[in-house]
Coordinates of C-alpha atoms in Angstrom, one line a residue:
Chain Y
M1 CA 47.3 109.1 73.7
D2 CA 50.3 109.6 75.9
L3 CA 53.6 108.8 74.3
D4 CA 55.6 107.8 77.5
N5 CA 52.5 105.6 78.6
S6 CA 52.5 103.8 75.2
K7 CA 56.2 103.1 75.5
A8 CA 55.8 102.0 79.0
Q9 CA 53.1 99.6 78.1
M10 CA 55.3 98.2 75.2
R11 CA 58.1 97.7 77.7
K12 CA 55.9 96.2 80.0
G13 CA 54.8 93.5 77.5
V14 CA 58.4 92.2 77.0
L15 CA 59.8 92.7 80.4
E16 CA 58.8 89.2 81.2
F17 CA 60.5 87.9 78.0
C18 CA 63.7 90.0 78.9
I19 CA 63.9 88.6 82.5
L20 CA 63.9 85.1 81.3
S21 CA 66.4 85.8 78.5
I22 CA 68.9 87.3 81.0
L23 CA 68.5 84.3 83.2
S24 CA 69.0 81.9 80.3
K25 CA 72.6 83.1 80.2
G26 CA 73.2 82.3 83.5
D27 CA 71.9 82.6 87.2
A28 CA 71.6 86.2 88.5
Y29 CA 70.6 87.8 91.8
T30 CA 68.1 90.7 91.8
T31 CA 70.6 93.5 91.8
D32 CA 72.3 91.9 88.7
L33 CA 69.0 91.8 87.0
I34 CA 68.0 95.3 87.9
N35 CA 71.4 96.7 86.7
K36 CA 71.2 94.8 83.5
L37 CA 67.6 95.9 82.7
K38 CA 68.5 99.5 83.8
E39 CA 71.5 99.3 81.4
A40 CA 69.2 98.3 78.7
K41 CA 66.8 100.9 79.6
M42 CA 64.0 98.3 80.0
I43 CA 62.8 99.4 83.3
V44 CA 62.5 103.1 84.7
V45 CA 61.6 102.2 88.2
E46 CA 63.0 99.0 90.0
G47 CA 59.8 98.4 91.8
T48 CA 57.9 97.0 88.8
L49 CA 60.5 94.0 88.6
Y50 CA 59.5 92.4 92.0
P51 CA 55.8 91.5 91.3
M52 CA 56.9 90.2 88.0
L53 CA 59.7 88.0 89.6
T54 CA 57.3 86.6 92.1
R55 CA 54.6 85.8 89.6
Q56 CA 57.2 84.0 87.4
K57 CA 58.6 82.0 90.4
N58 CA 54.9 81.1 91.3
A59 CA 54.3 80.1 87.7
G60 CA 57.2 77.6 88.1
L61 CA 59.3 79.4 85.4
L62 CA 62.0 80.5 88.0
S63 CA 63.4 79.1 91.1
Y64 CA 65.7 80.8 93.5
R65 CA 68.4 79.9 96.2
W66 CA 70.1 81.8 98.9
E67 CA 73.7 82.4 98.5
E68 CA 76.3 84.1 100.9
S69 CA 77.5 87.4 99.7
P70 CA 81.0 88.8 100.3
Q71 CA 79.4 91.8 102.1
G72 CA 76.0 92.2 103.7
P73 CA 73.1 89.7 104.1
P74 CA 72.7 86.6 101.9
R75 CA 71.5 87.2 98.3
K76 CA 68.5 85.7 96.3
Y77 CA 69.9 83.9 93.3
Y78 CA 67.3 83.3 90.5
T79 CA 67.6 80.4 88.0
L80 CA 65.6 79.2 85.1
T81 CA 63.8 76.0 85.5
D82 CA 63.2 73.5 82.7
K83 CA 59.5 74.7 82.5
G84 CA 61.1 78.3 82.3
R85 CA 63.5 77.1 79.5
S86 CA 60.7 75.7 77.3
Y87 CA 58.6 78.7 78.0
L88 CA 61.4 80.9 76.9
T89 CA 61.7 78.9 73.6
E90 CA 58.0 79.6 72.9
L91 CA 58.5 83.1 73.6
D92 CA 61.5 83.3 71.4
L93 CA 59.5 81.9 68.5
G94 CA 56.6 84.3 69.5
W95 CA 59.0 87.4 69.5
N96 CA 60.5 86.5 66.2
E97 CA 57.1 86.2 64.6
L98 CA 56.0 89.4 66.2
V99 CA 58.9 91.2 64.9
D100 CA 58.5 89.7 61.4
T101 CA 54.9 90.7 61.4
V102 CA 55.6 94.2 62.5
N103 CA 58.4 94.5 59.9
T104 CA 56.1 93.2 57.2
I105 CA 53.4 95.8 58.2
R106 CA 56.0 98.6 58.4
N107 CA 57.3 97.7 55.0
L108 CA 54.1 97.6 53.2
Q109 CA 54.2 101.3 52.3
Chain Q
M1 CA 69.3 117.4 117.5
K2 CA 67.1 115.0 115.7
K3 CA 65.0 112.2 116.9
T4 CA 66.3 108.9 115.5
V5 CA 64.7 105.4 115.2
N6 CA 66.6 102.1 114.8
I7 CA 65.1 99.7 112.5
S8 CA 65.9 96.3 111.1
L9 CA 65.5 95.9 107.3
G10 CA 66.5 92.9 105.1
G11 CA 68.6 91.4 107.9
L12 CA 70.5 94.6 108.6
S13 CA 70.1 97.4 111.2
Y14 CA 69.8 101.0 110.4
T15 CA 69.5 104.0 112.4
M16 CA 66.9 106.4 110.7
D17 CA 65.8 110.0 111.2
D18 CA 62.4 110.2 112.6
D19 CA 60.9 111.7 109.5
A20 CA 62.8 109.5 107.3
F21 CA 61.4 106.4 109.2
E22 CA 57.8 107.9 108.9
L23 CA 58.1 108.3 105.1
L24 CA 59.5 104.8 104.8
E25 CA 56.9 103.2 107.0
N26 CA 54.1 104.9 104.9
Y27 CA 55.6 103.8 101.9
I28 CA 55.6 100.2 102.8
N29 CA 52.3 100.3 104.2
S30 CA 50.8 101.8 100.9
L31 CA 52.7 99.2 99.1
K32 CA 51.1 96.5 101.3
Q33 CA 47.5 98.2 100.5
R34 CA 48.1 98.1 96.8
L35 CA 49.6 94.6 96.7
Q36 CA 47.1 91.8 97.8
N37 CA 47.9 90.6 101.2
D38 CA 48.5 87.0 100.3
K39 CA 51.7 85.0 100.1
E40 CA 52.5 86.6 96.7
G41 CA 52.2 90.1 98.2
K42 CA 54.3 89.2 101.2
D43 CA 57.0 87.7 99.0
I44 CA 57.0 90.9 96.9
I45 CA 57.3 93.2 100.0
Q46 CA 60.1 91.0 101.4
D47 CA 62.0 91.4 98.1
I48 CA 61.4 95.1 98.0
E49 CA 62.5 95.6 101.6
E50 CA 65.7 93.7 100.9
R51 CA 66.5 95.9 98.1
I52 CA 65.7 98.9 100.1
A53 CA 68.3 97.8 102.6
E54 CA 70.8 97.3 99.9
L55 CA 70.2 100.8 98.5
F56 CA 70.5 102.3 102.0
S57 CA 73.9 100.8 102.3
E58 CA 75.0 102.1 99.1
K59 CA 73.6 105.6 99.7
S60 CA 74.4 106.1 103.2
G61 CA 77.9 104.6 103.1
T62 CA 79.6 104.2 106.3
S63 CA 77.5 106.4 108.4
N64 CA 74.8 103.9 108.8
S65 CA 72.3 106.7 109.5
V66 CA 69.6 107.2 107.0
S67 CA 68.1 110.7 106.2
I68 CA 64.9 111.6 104.6
D69 CA 66.7 112.5 101.4
V70 CA 68.1 109.0 101.0
V71 CA 64.5 107.5 101.6
K72 CA 63.3 109.9 99.0
D73 CA 65.9 108.7 96.5
V74 CA 65.1 105.1 97.2
I75 CA 61.5 105.6 96.5
K76 CA 62.3 107.4 93.2
I77 CA 64.4 104.4 92.3
L78 CA 61.8 101.8 93.2
G79 CA 59.0 103.7 91.8
N80 CA 55.7 104.6 93.7
P81 CA 53.3 102.1 94.8
D82 CA 50.9 102.7 91.9
Q83 CA 53.5 102.1 89.5
I84 CA 54.7 98.9 91.2
A85 CA 51.1 97.7 91.7
E86 CA 50.4 98.4 87.8
G87 CA 53.5 96.4 86.7
D88 CA 52.2 93.5 88.8
G89 CA 48.8 93.5 86.8
V90 CA 47.1 91.4 89.4
S91 CA 46.2 94.3 91.6
E92 CA 45.1 96.6 89.1
K93 CA 41.5 96.5 90.6
T94 CA 42.6 97.7 93.8
T95 CA 44.7 100.8 92.7
S96 CA 42.1 103.4 92.5
T97 CA 40.8 102.8 96.1
S98 CA 43.3 105.2 97.6
F99 CA 40.9 107.9 99.2
T100 CA 40.6 107.8 102.9
N101 CA 37.6 109.0 104.7
R102 CA 38.0 112.4 106.5
R103 CA 38.5 112.0 110.3
L104 CA 38.1 114.6 113.0
Y105 CA 41.4 115.7 114.7
R106 CA 42.5 118.7 116.5
D107 CA 44.7 120.8 114.3
M108 CA 47.4 121.8 116.4
D109 CA 49.4 123.5 113.6
H110 CA 46.8 126.3 113.1
S111 CA 45.4 126.4 116.7
Y112 CA 44.7 129.2 119.0
I113 CA 43.8 127.2 121.9
A114 CA 43.4 123.5 121.4
G115 CA 42.7 123.3 117.6
V116 CA 39.1 122.3 118.0
C117 CA 37.8 124.8 115.9
T118 CA 40.4 124.5 113.1
G119 CA 40.0 120.7 113.3
L120 CA 36.2 121.1 112.9
G121 CA 36.9 123.6 110.0
Q122 CA 39.1 121.0 108.4
Y123 CA 36.5 118.3 109.0
F124 CA 33.6 120.3 107.4
G125 CA 36.0 122.0 104.8
T126 CA 35.2 125.5 106.0
D127 CA 37.2 128.4 107.2
P128 CA 37.9 127.9 111.0
V129 CA 36.9 131.5 111.5
V130 CA 33.3 130.5 110.9
I131 CA 33.5 127.6 113.5
R132 CA 35.1 130.0 115.9
L133 CA 32.3 132.6 115.4
L134 CA 29.7 129.7 115.9
F135 CA 31.4 128.8 119.2
F136 CA 31.6 132.5 120.4
L137 CA 27.8 132.7 119.7
L138 CA 27.2 129.5 121.6
L139 CA 29.0 131.1 124.6
I140 CA 26.1 133.4 125.0
P141 CA 23.3 131.0 126.3
K142 CA 24.9 130.1 129.7
G143 CA 28.3 129.2 128.3
F144 CA 27.2 126.1 126.4
G145 CA 29.8 126.6 123.9
M146 CA 32.7 126.5 126.6
L147 CA 31.3 123.2 127.6
L148 CA 31.2 121.8 124.1
Y149 CA 34.7 123.1 123.4
L150 CA 35.9 121.3 126.7
I151 CA 34.3 118.1 125.6
L152 CA 35.7 118.1 122.2
W153 CA 39.1 119.0 123.5
I154 CA 39.1 116.1 125.7
A155 CA 37.4 113.7 123.3
V156 CA 39.1 114.6 119.9
P157 CA 42.7 113.4 119.3
R158 CA 45.4 115.8 118.2
A159 CA 46.5 115.2 114.6
L160 CA 50.3 114.5 115.2
T161 CA 51.7 112.2 112.5
P162 CA 51.7 113.2 108.8
K163 CA 49.2 110.3 108.2
Q164 CA 46.7 111.8 110.8
K165 CA 47.1 115.2 109.3
L166 CA 46.2 113.9 105.9
E167 CA 43.2 112.0 107.3
M168 CA 42.1 115.2 108.9
K169 CA 42.1 116.9 105.6
G170 CA 40.6 114.0 103.9
E171 CA 43.5 113.7 101.4
P172 CA 44.4 110.3 100.1
I173 CA 47.4 108.7 101.9
N174 CA 50.2 108.0 99.5
I175 CA 53.8 108.7 99.3
S176 CA 53.5 112.0 97.3
T177 CA 50.9 113.6 99.8
I178 CA 52.7 112.3 102.9
E179 CA 56.0 113.8 101.6
K180 CA 54.0 117.1 100.8
S181 CA 52.7 117.2 104.2
I182 CA 56.1 116.6 105.7
R183 CA 57.5 119.3 103.5
E184 CA 54.8 121.7 104.5
E185 CA 55.6 120.9 108.2
S186 CA 59.3 121.7 107.9
A187 CA 58.5 124.8 106.0
Q188 CA 56.2 125.8 108.7
V189 CA 59.1 125.2 111.3
K190 CA 61.3 127.6 109.1
D191 CA 58.6 130.1 109.1
T192 CA 58.0 130.4 112.7
V193 CA 61.9 130.8 113.1
K194 CA 61.9 133.5 110.4
K195 CA 58.9 135.4 111.8
S196 CA 59.7 139.0 112.7
G197 CA 58.6 142.6 112.2
I198 CA 54.8 143.7 112.3
R199 CA 53.6 140.4 111.2
G200 CA 55.5 138.6 114.0
A201 CA 54.1 141.1 116.5
I202 CA 50.5 140.5 115.4
E203 CA 51.1 136.9 115.6
G204 CA 52.7 137.4 119.0
I205 CA 49.4 139.2 120.2
V206 CA 47.2 136.8 118.7
N207 CA 49.4 133.9 120.5
F208 CA 49.2 135.9 123.8
I209 CA 45.4 136.0 123.6
G210 CA 45.4 132.2 122.8
R211 CA 47.6 131.6 125.9
L212 CA 45.4 133.8 128.0
A213 CA 42.5 131.7 126.8
Y214 CA 44.4 128.6 127.5
W215 CA 45.2 129.6 131.0
F216 CA 41.8 130.8 131.6
I217 CA 40.6 127.2 130.8
Q218 CA 43.3 125.7 133.0
F219 CA 42.1 128.0 135.7
L220 CA 38.4 126.9 135.1
L221 CA 39.6 123.2 135.4
V222 CA 41.2 123.8 138.6
V223 CA 38.0 125.5 139.8
I224 CA 36.1 122.3 138.6
K225 CA 38.5 120.2 140.6
I226 CA 38.1 122.3 143.8
I227 CA 34.3 121.9 143.4
A228 CA 34.7 118.1 143.0
I229 CA 36.8 118.2 146.2
I230 CA 34.3 120.2 148.1
I231 CA 31.6 117.7 147.0
A232 CA 33.6 114.9 148.3
I233 CA 34.1 116.5 151.6
V234 CA 30.5 117.3 152.0
L235 CA 29.7 113.7 151.0
I236 CA 32.1 112.4 153.7
A237 CA 30.9 114.7 156.3
T238 CA 27.2 113.8 155.7
M239 CA 27.9 110.2 155.9
L240 CA 30.0 110.7 159.1
I241 CA 27.3 112.8 160.7
G242 CA 24.5 110.4 159.5
L243 CA 26.4 107.2 160.9
F244 CA 26.9 109.1 164.1
I245 CA 23.3 109.9 164.5
I246 CA 22.0 106.4 163.6
V247 CA 24.6 104.6 165.9
N248 CA 23.6 107.0 168.5
V249 CA 19.8 106.6 168.2
I250 CA 19.8 102.8 167.7
F251 CA 22.3 101.7 170.1
F252 CA 22.8 104.4 172.7
G253 CA 19.2 106.1 172.7
G254 CA 20.7 109.6 172.0
M255 CA 22.9 109.5 175.1
L256 CA 25.8 110.9 173.2
F257 CA 23.4 113.9 172.5
H258 CA 22.1 113.9 175.9
S259 CA 25.4 114.9 177.2
A260 CA 25.8 117.7 174.7
F261 CA 22.0 118.7 174.8
P262 CA 20.7 117.7 178.1
E263 CA 17.0 118.6 177.1
I264 CA 16.9 115.8 174.6
Q265 CA 16.2 112.6 176.3
G266 CA 15.9 109.1 175.0
I267 CA 15.8 105.4 175.3
P268 CA 17.9 103.3 172.8
L269 CA 15.7 102.4 169.8
G270 CA 16.8 98.7 170.4
E271 CA 15.4 99.0 173.9
V272 CA 12.2 100.4 172.8
I273 CA 11.9 97.7 170.1
T274 CA 12.6 94.9 172.3
S275 CA 10.2 96.1 175.1
M276 CA 7.4 96.5 172.5
F277 CA 8.0 93.5 170.0
E278 CA 8.2 89.8 170.1
F279 CA 12.2 89.5 170.3
S280 CA 14.3 88.2 172.9
T281 CA 17.1 90.4 171.8
S282 CA 17.1 93.4 169.7
I283 CA 19.7 92.4 167.4
W284 CA 17.5 90.9 164.8
I285 CA 15.9 94.3 164.3
T286 CA 18.6 96.9 165.2
I287 CA 21.4 95.4 163.2
P288 CA 19.3 95.2 159.9
I289 CA 18.0 98.6 160.6
F290 CA 21.4 100.0 161.0
L291 CA 22.7 98.2 158.1
V292 CA 19.8 99.2 155.8
I293 CA 20.6 103.0 156.7
A294 CA 24.4 102.7 157.0
I295 CA 25.2 101.1 153.7
P296 CA 23.9 104.0 151.6
L297 CA 25.8 106.2 154.0
F298 CA 28.9 104.4 153.5
T299 CA 28.5 104.4 149.6
L300 CA 28.5 108.3 150.0
L301 CA 31.7 108.1 152.2
Y302 CA 33.4 105.8 149.6
I303 CA 32.3 107.9 146.7
G304 CA 33.6 111.1 148.4
I305 CA 37.0 109.4 149.2
R306 CA 37.2 108.0 145.7
I307 CA 36.7 111.7 144.3
L308 CA 39.3 112.9 146.7
F309 CA 42.1 110.5 146.3
R310 CA 41.3 108.6 143.1
F311 CA 42.8 105.5 144.2
K312 CA 42.0 102.3 142.3
A313 CA 39.8 99.9 143.9
R314 CA 37.8 96.8 143.1
D315 CA 34.4 98.7 142.8
R316 CA 32.5 95.7 141.6
V317 CA 33.4 93.4 144.4
I318 CA 32.9 96.0 147.1
G319 CA 29.8 97.1 145.6
L320 CA 28.3 93.5 145.3
I321 CA 29.3 92.8 148.9
A322 CA 27.6 95.9 150.1
A323 CA 24.4 95.3 147.9
T324 CA 24.1 91.7 149.1
I325 CA 24.4 92.7 152.7
W326 CA 21.7 95.4 152.2
V327 CA 19.3 93.2 150.4
A328 CA 19.9 90.6 153.3
S329 CA 19.1 93.2 155.9
V330 CA 16.1 94.2 154.1
V331 CA 15.0 90.5 153.9
I332 CA 15.6 90.0 157.8
L333 CA 13.7 93.1 158.5
S334 CA 10.8 92.0 156.4
L335 CA 10.8 88.6 158.0
T336 CA 10.9 90.0 161.6
I337 CA 8.1 92.4 160.6
F338 CA 6.1 89.5 159.3
Y339 CA 6.4 87.3 162.5
Q340 CA 5.6 90.5 164.3
A341 CA 2.5 91.1 162.5
K342 CA 1.4 87.4 162.9
S343 CA 1.2 88.0 166.7
F344 CA -1.4 90.6 166.3
T345 CA -4.1 88.4 164.6
I346 CA -6.7 88.0 167.3
R347 CA -8.3 90.7 169.4
K348 CA -9.9 90.0 172.8
H349 CA -11.4 92.1 175.6
V350 CA -12.0 91.4 179.2
T351 CA -14.7 93.3 181.0
E352 CA -14.9 94.0 184.8
T353 CA -17.7 96.0 186.4
V354 CA -18.0 97.3 190.0
S355 CA -20.5 99.2 191.8
L356 CA -19.7 102.5 193.4
S357 CA -22.7 102.5 195.7
P358 CA -21.9 103.2 199.2
N359 CA -19.4 106.0 198.7
I360 CA -21.3 107.9 196.3
S361 CA -24.9 108.8 197.0
K362 CA -27.6 111.1 195.3
K363 CA -27.4 113.7 197.8
G364 CA -23.8 115.1 197.4
T365 CA -21.6 115.6 194.6
F366 CA -18.8 113.2 193.8
Y367 CA -15.5 114.0 192.3
I368 CA -13.5 112.5 189.7
K369 CA -9.8 113.1 189.3
A370 CA -6.8 111.6 187.6
L371 CA -3.4 110.9 189.1
E372 CA -0.2 110.8 187.2
Q373 CA 0.6 107.3 188.3
S374 CA 0.3 103.8 187.4
E375 CA -0.6 100.9 189.6
G376 CA -1.0 103.4 192.4
K377 CA 2.5 104.5 192.1
E378 CA 3.8 107.8 191.0
I379 CA 5.7 107.7 187.9
L380 CA 9.2 109.2 188.2
S381 CA 10.8 108.7 184.8
S382 CA 14.0 110.2 183.8
E383 CA 13.6 108.9 180.2
E384 CA 10.6 108.4 178.0
I385 CA 9.6 108.1 174.6
Q386 CA 6.0 108.8 173.3
I387 CA 5.0 106.5 170.5
D388 CA 1.6 107.5 169.4
D389 CA -0.8 106.9 172.6
Y390 CA 1.9 104.8 174.3
T391 CA 4.9 105.9 176.3
V392 CA 7.9 103.8 176.8
A393 CA 9.5 104.9 180.0
K394 CA 12.3 103.9 182.2
I395 CA 11.3 103.6 185.7
N396 CA 13.9 102.6 188.3
G397 CA 16.1 101.2 185.6
K398 CA 13.2 99.1 184.1
T399 CA 11.6 99.6 180.8
H400 CA 8.0 100.1 181.0
I401 CA 5.1 100.4 178.4
L402 CA 2.4 102.7 179.6
G403 CA -0.8 103.6 177.8
K404 CA -3.6 106.1 178.3
P405 CA -7.0 104.9 179.4
N406 CA -10.0 106.7 178.1
V407 CA -13.0 107.5 180.2
T408 CA -16.5 107.8 179.0
I409 CA -19.5 109.1 181.2
E410 CA -22.9 108.0 180.2
K411 CA -26.4 107.6 181.8
S412 CA -26.8 104.3 184.0
K413 CA -29.8 102.2 183.7
N414 CA -29.2 101.1 187.2
E415 CA -30.1 102.7 190.4
F416 CA -26.4 103.0 191.4
P417 CA -23.4 104.5 189.8
T418 CA -21.1 101.7 188.2
L419 CA -17.6 101.5 186.8
E420 CA -17.0 99.4 183.7
I421 CA -13.3 98.6 183.0
V422 CA -12.8 96.8 179.5
R423 CA -9.2 95.7 178.8
T424 CA -8.3 94.9 175.3
A425 CA -5.3 93.3 173.7
R426 CA -4.4 91.4 170.7
G427 CA -2.5 88.0 170.4
A428 CA -1.5 85.2 168.0
N429 CA -4.5 83.2 169.2
A430 CA -7.6 83.7 171.3
L431 CA -6.1 82.3 174.5
T432 CA -2.9 84.6 174.4
A433 CA -5.0 87.5 173.4
E434 CA -7.1 87.1 176.5
L435 CA -4.3 86.6 178.7
N436 CA -2.7 89.9 177.3
A437 CA -5.8 91.7 178.0
K438 CA -6.1 90.3 181.7
N439 CA -2.4 91.2 182.3
I440 CA -2.9 94.9 181.7
K441 CA -2.5 96.6 185.0
Y442 CA -4.8 99.2 185.8
S443 CA -6.1 100.7 189.0
Y444 CA -8.5 103.4 190.4
T445 CA -9.2 104.4 194.0
L446 CA -12.3 105.4 195.6
K447 CA -11.8 107.5 198.6
D448 CA -14.8 109.0 200.3
S449 CA -16.7 110.6 197.5
I450 CA -13.5 111.0 195.3
L451 CA -12.9 108.7 192.5
Y452 CA -9.2 108.7 191.6
F453 CA -8.2 107.4 188.1
D454 CA -4.7 106.4 187.2
S455 CA -3.6 108.4 184.2
F456 CA -1.8 105.4 182.8
F457 CA -2.3 101.7 182.5
A458 CA 0.8 99.4 182.3
I459 CA 1.8 96.5 180.4
P460 CA 3.7 94.2 182.9
T461 CA 7.4 94.1 182.6
G462 CA 8.5 91.4 180.1
E463 CA 5.3 91.4 178.2
K464 CA 5.2 92.9 174.8
W465 CA 3.1 95.5 173.2
K466 CA -0.2 94.1 171.8
I467 CA -2.2 97.2 171.2
Q468 CA -3.5 96.9 174.7
D469 CA -6.0 99.3 175.6
V470 CA -8.2 100.2 178.7
S471 CA -11.6 101.9 178.2
I472 CA -13.5 103.0 181.3
T473 CA -17.2 103.8 181.4
L474 CA -18.6 105.4 184.4
R475 CA -22.2 104.9 184.4
V476 CA -24.2 107.7 186.5
P477 CA -27.8 107.3 187.2
E478 CA -30.3 110.3 186.9
G479 CA -30.0 113.0 189.5
Y480 CA -26.4 112.4 190.4
K481 CA -24.0 115.4 190.6
I482 CA -20.5 115.1 189.5
Y483 CA -17.6 117.4 189.3
I484 CA -14.9 116.7 186.7
D485 CA -11.6 117.8 187.8
G486 CA -9.0 119.4 185.3
S487 CA -6.6 116.5 185.6
M488 CA -9.0 114.3 183.7
E489 CA -8.8 116.1 180.5
S490 CA -6.1 113.8 179.2
I491 CA -7.9 110.8 179.8
M492 CA -11.4 111.8 178.8
N493 CA -12.7 110.2 175.8
P494 CA -13.2 113.1 173.3
Y495 CA -16.4 111.8 172.0
Q496 CA -18.8 111.6 174.9
P497 CA -22.1 110.2 174.2
R498 CA -25.0 112.6 173.8
S499 CA -22.6 115.4 174.6
E500 CA -21.7 118.4 172.5
Y501 CA -18.6 119.2 174.7
W502 CA -15.2 118.6 174.3
P503 CA -13.1 117.3 177.3
D504 CA -11.4 120.6 177.8
E505 CA -15.0 122.2 178.0
M506 CA -16.2 119.5 180.5
V507 CA -13.4 119.8 183.0
N508 CA -13.4 121.9 186.2
R509 CA -17.2 122.0 186.2
K510 CA -19.9 120.6 188.1
W511 CA -22.5 118.5 186.1
E512 CA -25.8 116.7 187.0
M513 CA -27.1 113.6 185.2
K514 CA -30.5 114.6 183.6
E515 CA -32.9 112.3 181.9
K516 CA -30.6 111.9 178.9
E517 CA -27.2 113.5 179.3
L518 CA -25.0 115.6 181.6
R519 CA -26.0 119.2 182.2
D520 CA -23.7 122.0 183.2
L521 CA -24.8 123.1 186.5
E522 CA -22.9 126.4 186.6
K523 CA -24.4 127.3 183.2
F524 CA -28.2 127.0 184.1

């Protein structure tokens, strides 16, 4: 077993949840998302984010719009759809359940 | 100085160093390979490209020029294609298929001459020294190895880009290997700069030998080119001489030669043909003959000129036209030959018998002689052509066809000597055949006891050759004595009845007709 790999797998599992959570606080453009996730040490390499975003967008959880930026080309702003919001609520519940379960297991000893 | 590339990425333009661009291009290509090539994959690539552009702006600041280090940083930030694809999850099944098949390239980095041996070594995974040794051994049987080497040199491409170099080694193409390849290359460049001392000297010598071999091969190439040019010139010369000869023979009857070589005389082939065959003009036969021979000659000329000047031409059109004309000529020629053959279907002969009685008697000896004449007139021809037994001669500006009669001497059943002249000819039908036979002009003269034969019969001017023939039978009764003059030899039938003598044995002798055959009087 590889410790780094195990950690990466765990992060990967909740990345989807994290993206939706960030967006639930307000719209964000890609670089915002990246910076926030990086700060939180959720992602090591940026590249993994893009397939995830595209998949969520195609699933109808997200939508995006183009917005002019003060410098450089227009930016892609992501926003949560209604479907995305209810999906996030479900995930929130799921997360809480998971944390409870894990804690219960950890506290058994 | 560094080569740079201008690119547009995520709506912004950048100037990139050549190696940086190559690395980036390979990165994006391998991303495309990993991600499925559908709408989703394209979206992801677009997003990533935009991010790359943003990162470039951040990293390179105001200079707008992107170096390889910047690209490496960016790749580190974004992650390698495998990581990205794994994050996606969808493309997991395709991630492991990154091995590219080995391909044959010429390895210019480790080459002595053109990198053929090193390239083959890379391809077969063996030390190039082994391959070089093999080539050297192949040189022994008639330089086969040299030819093989040249062919491979021409056919196999050089490995220039890092991608090709990886393909050559059969390594998987991904960012880390390309990077490694680029790094190795720059290290090698530094290496060559640093080279000095004994090692440098040895490499210098090896390089020198390599150069020598290279120049030797260049020299060989020049020799090959010269040989090609010589072949071209020979082809052109052959064609021109051939054309000259056929034009001369067909249309001028060798007159051009005649001025140069007076001993060669001739009548134009066209004239010979028209005087012998059923054509009002000779063009139906001379022009097709000319074309049938000339077109292959022109082809030689054309090939020669093409080799010499290597111009671009519409070979197919020209070839098609030439082939069509050639085939048409052959068809015309065949048709004319067919019609010609048709006019030979029926054979007829006309017999004329005369008595020689008053002049020739039993008492004395009578003489037979032949005169080099036709219709009692001497032949004074300046130009003549012999075709089999016939002669086409120009007499007083007119073309005549002359033939040789043949004379047979046999025992007569009558009391008196007789002369039988049989004229034979062919024709399209019985009537024309008979007419053709009748029209043959042949004469003899009887003077005292001398019988003069013309050496030739003639086909009247304007009439064609129809295998006209004249056979003369001299019938001599028993007891008659005959002297055969030497001039008779050429017109004597070689197969005399009941005689074991050949014409050359019969001439210049006196003979007597015995009970069955002639007897040599001088012998007995």
